[in-house]
mmCIF file of C-alpha atoms in Angstrom:
data_model
loop_
_atom_site.group_PDB
_atom_site.id
_atom_site.type_symbol
_atom_site.label_atom_id
_atom_site.label_comp_id
_atom_site.label_asym_id
_atom_site.label_seq_id
_atom_site.Cartn_x
_atom_site.Cartn_y
_atom_site.Cartn_z
ATOM 1 C CA ALA A 1 135.858 146.071 200.537
ATOM 2 C CA GLN A 2 136.048 143.468 197.850
ATOM 3 C CA SER A 3 139.326 142.568 196.198
ATOM 4 C CA VAL A 4 140.333 140.595 193.147
ATOM 5 C CA SER A 5 143.492 138.528 192.896
ATOM 6 C CA GLN A 6 145.068 137.390 189.680
ATOM 7 C CA HIS A 7 147.722 134.853 190.446
ATOM 8 C CA ASN A 8 150.035 135.289 187.534
ATOM 9 C CA HIS A 9 151.657 138.555 186.582
ATOM 10 C CA HIS A 10 153.141 137.318 183.323
ATOM 11 C CA VAL A 11 152.471 134.093 181.462
ATOM 12 C CA ILE A 12 154.517 133.004 178.470
ATOM 13 C CA LEU A 13 153.186 130.234 176.241
ATOM 14 C CA SER A 14 153.947 128.752 172.875
ATOM 15 C CA GLU A 15 151.262 128.743 170.232
ATOM 16 C CA ALA A 16 148.768 125.879 170.578
ATOM 17 C CA ALA A 17 149.427 125.564 174.309
ATOM 18 C CA SER A 18 146.476 125.592 176.656
ATOM 19 C CA LEU A 19 145.829 128.584 178.849
ATOM 20 C CA GLU A 20 144.374 128.996 182.282
ATOM 21 C CA LEU A 21 144.514 132.302 184.117
ATOM 22 C CA GLY A 22 143.482 132.347 187.730
ATOM 23 C CA CYS A 23 141.142 134.858 189.327
ATOM 24 C CA ASN A 24 139.875 134.847 192.885
ATOM 25 C CA TYR A 25 137.742 137.432 194.571
ATOM 26 C CA SER A 26 136.823 138.242 198.124
ATOM 27 C CA TYR A 27 133.158 139.062 198.579
ATOM 28 C CA GLY A 28 130.629 136.951 200.390
ATOM 29 C CA GLY A 29 127.569 137.921 198.420
ATOM 30 C CA THR A 30 126.360 137.554 194.862
ATOM 31 C CA VAL A 31 128.604 138.940 192.179
ATOM 32 C CA ASN A 32 128.784 139.645 188.496
ATOM 33 C CA LEU A 33 132.111 138.562 187.052
ATOM 34 C CA PHE A 34 133.979 139.772 184.002
ATOM 35 C CA TRP A 35 137.120 139.180 182.037
ATOM 36 C CA TYR A 36 138.477 142.046 179.980
ATOM 37 C CA VAL A 37 141.313 141.962 177.485
ATOM 38 C CA GLN A 38 143.608 144.791 176.469
ATOM 39 C CA TYR A 39 145.558 144.168 173.286
ATOM 40 C CA PRO A 40 148.759 146.179 172.809
ATOM 41 C CA GLY A 41 147.891 149.766 172.063
ATOM 42 C CA GLN A 42 144.174 149.182 172.321
ATOM 43 C CA HIS A 43 141.504 149.795 174.903
ATOM 44 C CA LEU A 44 139.848 147.340 177.231
ATOM 45 C CA GLN A 45 137.378 145.001 175.599
ATOM 46 C CA LEU A 46 134.898 142.704 177.244
ATOM 47 C CA LEU A 47 135.902 139.086 176.735
ATOM 48 C CA LEU A 48 133.118 137.392 178.646
ATOM 49 C CA LYS A 49 130.875 137.811 181.631
ATOM 50 C CA TYR A 50 128.968 135.798 184.197
ATOM 51 C CA PHE A 51 125.760 137.077 185.735
ATOM 52 C CA SER A 52 123.852 133.917 186.617
ATOM 53 C CA GLY A 53 122.959 130.483 185.310
ATOM 54 C CA ASP A 54 125.453 128.076 183.788
ATOM 55 C CA PRO A 55 128.744 128.658 185.617
ATOM 56 C CA LEU A 56 130.696 127.820 182.482
ATOM 57 C CA VAL A 57 130.517 130.826 180.217
ATOM 58 C CA LYS A 58 131.844 131.174 176.726
ATOM 59 C CA GLY A 59 133.214 134.393 175.355
ATOM 60 C CA ILE A 60 134.690 135.679 172.167
ATOM 61 C CA LYS A 61 137.716 134.214 170.390
ATOM 62 C CA GLY A 62 137.390 130.774 171.940
ATOM 63 C CA PHE A 63 137.782 131.863 175.548
ATOM 64 C CA GLU A 64 135.710 130.449 178.363
ATOM 65 C CA ALA A 65 135.606 130.887 182.105
ATOM 66 C CA GLU A 66 134.204 128.843 184.938
ATOM 67 C CA PHE A 67 132.643 130.316 188.028
ATOM 68 C CA ILE A 68 133.200 128.151 191.095
ATOM 69 C CA LYS A 69 131.277 129.756 193.888
ATOM 70 C CA SER A 70 132.755 127.631 196.657
ATOM 71 C CA LYS A 71 136.246 128.688 195.642
ATOM 72 C CA PHE A 72 135.375 132.315 194.867
ATOM 73 C CA SER A 73 137.093 131.770 191.552
ATOM 74 C CA PHE A 74 136.480 132.694 187.940
ATOM 75 C CA ASN A 75 139.355 131.257 185.957
ATOM 76 C CA LEU A 76 139.803 132.022 182.285
ATOM 77 C CA ARG A 77 140.688 129.236 179.858
ATOM 78 C CA LYS A 78 141.467 128.663 176.235
ATOM 79 C CA PRO A 79 142.385 125.227 174.840
ATOM 80 C CA SER A 80 144.843 126.453 172.238
ATOM 81 C CA VAL A 81 146.307 129.947 172.248
ATOM 82 C CA GLN A 82 147.386 131.910 169.218
ATOM 83 C CA TRP A 83 150.011 134.594 168.802
ATOM 84 C CA SER A 84 147.164 137.106 168.431
ATOM 85 C CA ASP A 85 146.089 136.347 172.007
ATOM 86 C CA THR A 86 149.118 138.245 173.266
ATOM 87 C CA ALA A 87 147.538 140.867 175.519
ATOM 88 C CA GLU A 88 146.859 141.805 179.083
ATOM 89 C CA TYR A 89 143.891 140.150 180.753
ATOM 90 C CA PHE A 90 141.951 141.663 183.620
ATOM 91 C CA CYS A 91 139.465 139.947 185.866
ATOM 92 C CA ALA A 92 136.787 142.198 187.383
ATOM 93 C CA VAL A 93 134.039 141.814 189.948
ATOM 94 C CA ASN A 94 130.844 143.760 190.535
ATOM 95 C CA PRO A 95 129.069 142.908 193.808
ATOM 96 C CA ILE A 96 125.320 142.733 193.477
ATOM 97 C CA GLY A 97 123.263 144.693 195.931
ATOM 98 C CA ALA A 98 126.143 146.830 197.073
ATOM 99 C CA GLY A 99 124.325 149.881 195.793
ATOM 100 C CA SER A 100 126.745 150.599 192.994
ATOM 101 C CA TYR A 101 127.828 149.200 189.693
ATOM 102 C CA GLN A 102 131.504 149.635 190.236
ATOM 103 C CA LEU A 103 133.967 147.133 188.952
ATOM 104 C CA THR A 104 136.899 146.068 191.056
ATOM 105 C CA PHE A 105 139.760 144.947 188.846
ATOM 106 C CA GLY A 106 142.555 142.525 189.447
ATOM 107 C CA LYS A 107 146.067 143.687 188.665
ATOM 108 C CA GLY A 108 146.069 141.968 185.330
ATOM 109 C CA THR A 109 147.973 139.114 183.757
ATOM 110 C CA LYS A 110 150.166 139.738 180.786
ATOM 111 C CA LEU A 111 150.061 136.895 178.285
ATOM 112 C CA SER A 112 152.848 136.534 175.761
ATOM 113 C CA VAL A 113 152.363 133.902 173.086
ATOM 114 C CA ILE A 114 155.475 132.833 171.222
ATOM 115 C CA PRO A 115 154.962 131.803 167.591
ATOM 116 C CA GLY B 1 129.602 145.706 171.412
ATOM 117 C CA ALA B 2 128.810 149.245 172.443
ATOM 118 C CA VAL B 3 131.217 152.027 171.529
ATOM 119 C CA VAL B 4 132.697 154.581 173.873
ATOM 120 C CA SER B 5 134.949 157.345 172.636
ATOM 121 C CA GLN B 6 137.343 159.643 174.430
ATOM 122 C CA HIS B 7 138.775 162.931 173.327
ATOM 123 C CA PRO B 8 141.564 163.819 173.169
ATOM 124 C CA SER B 9 143.595 160.641 172.918
ATOM 125 C CA ARG B 10 146.761 162.448 173.935
ATOM 126 C CA VAL B 11 147.322 165.810 175.548
ATOM 127 C CA ILE B 12 150.413 167.605 176.747
ATOM 128 C CA CYS B 13 149.951 170.610 178.977
ATOM 129 C CA LYS B 14 152.025 172.865 181.143
ATOM 130 C CA SER B 15 151.984 172.637 184.890
ATOM 131 C CA GLY B 16 149.263 174.792 186.396
ATOM 132 C CA THR B 17 146.879 174.616 183.472
ATOM 133 C CA SER B 18 143.606 172.691 183.274
ATOM 134 C CA VAL B 19 142.729 169.916 180.879
ATOM 135 C CA LYS B 20 139.306 168.613 179.934
ATOM 136 C CA ILE B 21 138.760 165.053 178.760
ATOM 137 C CA GLU B 22 135.494 164.001 177.148
ATOM 138 C CA CYS B 23 133.903 160.586 177.289
ATOM 139 C CA ARG B 24 131.010 159.759 174.982
ATOM 140 C CA SER B 25 128.845 156.702 174.593
ATOM 141 C CA LEU B 26 128.200 156.657 170.871
ATOM 142 C CA ASP B 27 125.399 154.155 170.412
ATOM 143 C CA PHE B 28 123.720 153.867 173.780
ATOM 144 C CA GLN B 29 122.648 156.002 176.688
ATOM 145 C CA ALA B 30 124.610 155.700 179.884
ATOM 146 C CA THR B 31 123.188 156.948 183.137
ATOM 147 C CA THR B 32 126.422 155.924 184.797
ATOM 148 C CA MET B 33 129.958 156.434 183.604
ATOM 149 C CA PHE B 34 133.183 155.722 185.408
ATOM 150 C CA TRP B 35 136.581 157.370 185.360
ATOM 151 C CA TYR B 36 139.693 155.326 185.933
ATOM 152 C CA ARG B 37 143.380 156.011 186.101
ATOM 153 C CA GLN B 38 145.870 153.439 184.919
ATOM 154 C CA PHE B 39 149.477 153.586 186.002
ATOM 155 C CA PRO B 40 152.177 151.862 183.968
ATOM 156 C CA LYS B 41 152.053 148.086 184.331
ATOM 157 C CA GLN B 42 149.244 148.334 186.872
ATOM 158 C CA SER B 43 145.545 147.772 186.905
ATOM 159 C CA LEU B 44 142.826 150.341 186.582
ATOM 160 C CA MET B 45 142.113 152.442 189.630
ATOM 161 C CA LEU B 46 138.593 153.754 189.903
ATOM 162 C CA MET B 47 138.601 157.487 190.503
ATOM 163 C CA ALA B 48 134.928 158.338 190.475
ATOM 164 C CA THR B 49 131.471 157.310 189.405
ATOM 165 C CA SER B 50 129.675 159.818 187.239
ATOM 166 C CA ASN B 51 125.882 159.861 187.342
ATOM 167 C CA GLU B 52 123.867 161.806 184.819
ATOM 168 C CA GLY B 53 122.237 164.824 186.401
ATOM 169 C CA SER B 54 123.854 164.476 189.805
ATOM 170 C CA LYS B 55 127.170 164.924 191.531
ATOM 171 C CA ALA B 56 129.898 162.419 190.951
ATOM 172 C CA THR B 57 130.908 160.010 193.666
ATOM 173 C CA TYR B 58 134.633 160.037 194.284
ATOM 174 C CA GLU B 59 136.756 157.213 195.617
ATOM 175 C CA GLN B 60 138.731 157.696 198.766
ATOM 176 C CA GLY B 61 141.884 159.676 198.169
ATOM 177 C CA VAL B 62 140.687 161.311 194.955
ATOM 178 C CA GLU B 63 140.391 165.076 195.236
ATOM 179 C CA LYS B 64 137.051 166.200 193.878
ATOM 180 C CA ASP B 65 138.197 169.787 193.489
ATOM 181 C CA LYS B 66 141.123 168.692 191.393
ATOM 182 C CA PHE B 67 139.312 166.175 189.225
ATOM 183 C CA LEU B 68 136.058 167.840 188.248
ATOM 184 C CA ILE B 69 133.483 165.549 186.706
ATOM 185 C CA ASN B 70 130.380 166.628 184.866
ATOM 186 C CA HIS B 71 127.821 164.241 183.413
ATOM 187 C CA ALA B 72 125.571 166.668 181.605
ATOM 188 C CA SER B 73 123.802 164.233 179.311
ATOM 189 C CA LEU B 74 123.173 160.530 178.902
ATOM 190 C CA THR B 75 125.973 160.264 176.392
ATOM 191 C CA LEU B 76 128.643 162.616 177.710
ATOM 192 C CA SER B 77 130.791 162.844 180.803
ATOM 193 C CA THR B 78 133.771 165.124 181.176
ATOM 194 C CA LEU B 79 136.766 164.987 183.472
ATOM 195 C CA THR B 80 138.661 168.213 184.047
ATOM 196 C CA VAL B 81 142.058 168.002 185.655
ATOM 197 C CA THR B 82 142.508 171.399 187.258
ATOM 198 C CA SER B 83 145.858 173.014 187.944
ATOM 199 C CA ALA B 84 147.612 169.974 186.587
ATOM 200 C CA HIS B 85 150.998 168.941 187.951
ATOM 201 C CA PRO B 86 153.516 166.437 186.624
ATOM 202 C CA GLU B 87 152.309 163.826 189.091
ATOM 203 C CA ASP B 88 148.920 163.960 187.371
ATOM 204 C CA SER B 89 150.511 162.563 184.233
ATOM 205 C CA SER B 90 148.792 159.283 183.603
ATOM 206 C CA PHE B 91 146.469 157.308 181.391
ATOM 207 C CA TYR B 92 142.848 158.206 182.067
ATOM 208 C CA ILE B 93 140.141 155.813 180.954
ATOM 209 C CA CYS B 94 136.400 156.171 181.070
ATOM 210 C CA SER B 95 133.728 153.532 180.836
ATOM 211 C CA ALA B 96 129.996 153.653 180.334
ATOM 212 C CA ARG B 97 127.550 151.242 181.856
ATOM 213 C CA THR B 98 124.722 149.795 179.841
ATOM 214 C CA GLN B 99 121.323 148.920 181.220
ATOM 215 C CA SER B 100 122.449 145.297 181.350
ATOM 216 C CA TYR B 101 125.290 146.255 183.720
ATOM 217 C CA GLU B 102 128.090 145.757 181.249
ATOM 218 C CA GLN B 103 130.794 148.361 181.130
ATOM 219 C CA TYR B 104 132.330 149.435 177.861
ATOM 220 C CA PHE B 105 135.602 151.256 177.939
ATOM 221 C CA GLY B 106 136.940 154.175 176.006
ATOM 222 C CA PRO B 107 140.365 154.073 174.365
ATOM 223 C CA GLY B 108 141.909 156.233 177.068
ATOM 224 C CA THR B 109 143.608 159.618 177.192
ATOM 225 C CA ARG B 110 147.340 159.940 177.765
ATOM 226 C CA LEU B 111 147.950 163.086 179.804
ATOM 227 C CA THR B 112 151.463 164.450 180.103
ATOM 228 C CA VAL B 113 152.058 167.470 182.309
ATOM 229 C CA THR B 114 155.356 169.242 181.759
#
């Protein structure tokens, strides 16, 4: 079965700092990749996704992620974080051709941005 | 993005009773919906995949007779927690899959069993 690893449980940054959250998955085949964000008290929202094509994908609110197939990674980045980016971030993987559309989630990374 | 609603947002019930949670896709049709459970400070755990017009597919370890799922239409799936016990207290989240394979999540239902 596939698994998703998020390296950091809790990241604390000052405003304007750069962000990179790691995500690695274990699945040998083709995958769809997602980053979801959960702001305090709110539900999961799709931040960005990769299906195919350019491995550098841009999402909402200035976030981007890069798919590196050889490293089985899909790291999330933002050049300059804001206090409003404080949230929990989940990486998710959907294997293609596995006969289902299930998402496997990482355990999440909590981001705290200090004003 | 697409909108998914859940009702109720919070429910408190007594041990031994049953609780029904509704999940609706408001502006799109979803042939597939998913039910997750989220424990405090943990990720989402997939409980089952709900397919419109057919039986749900449950993940290993999830009791299908306890967590009844019905996907009666392309916009509605329901999860019924039968004979609820305190250990069933959790945050239940549904999602609906679009035709482009994106999943949109509902706001979740906080279930507390006393």
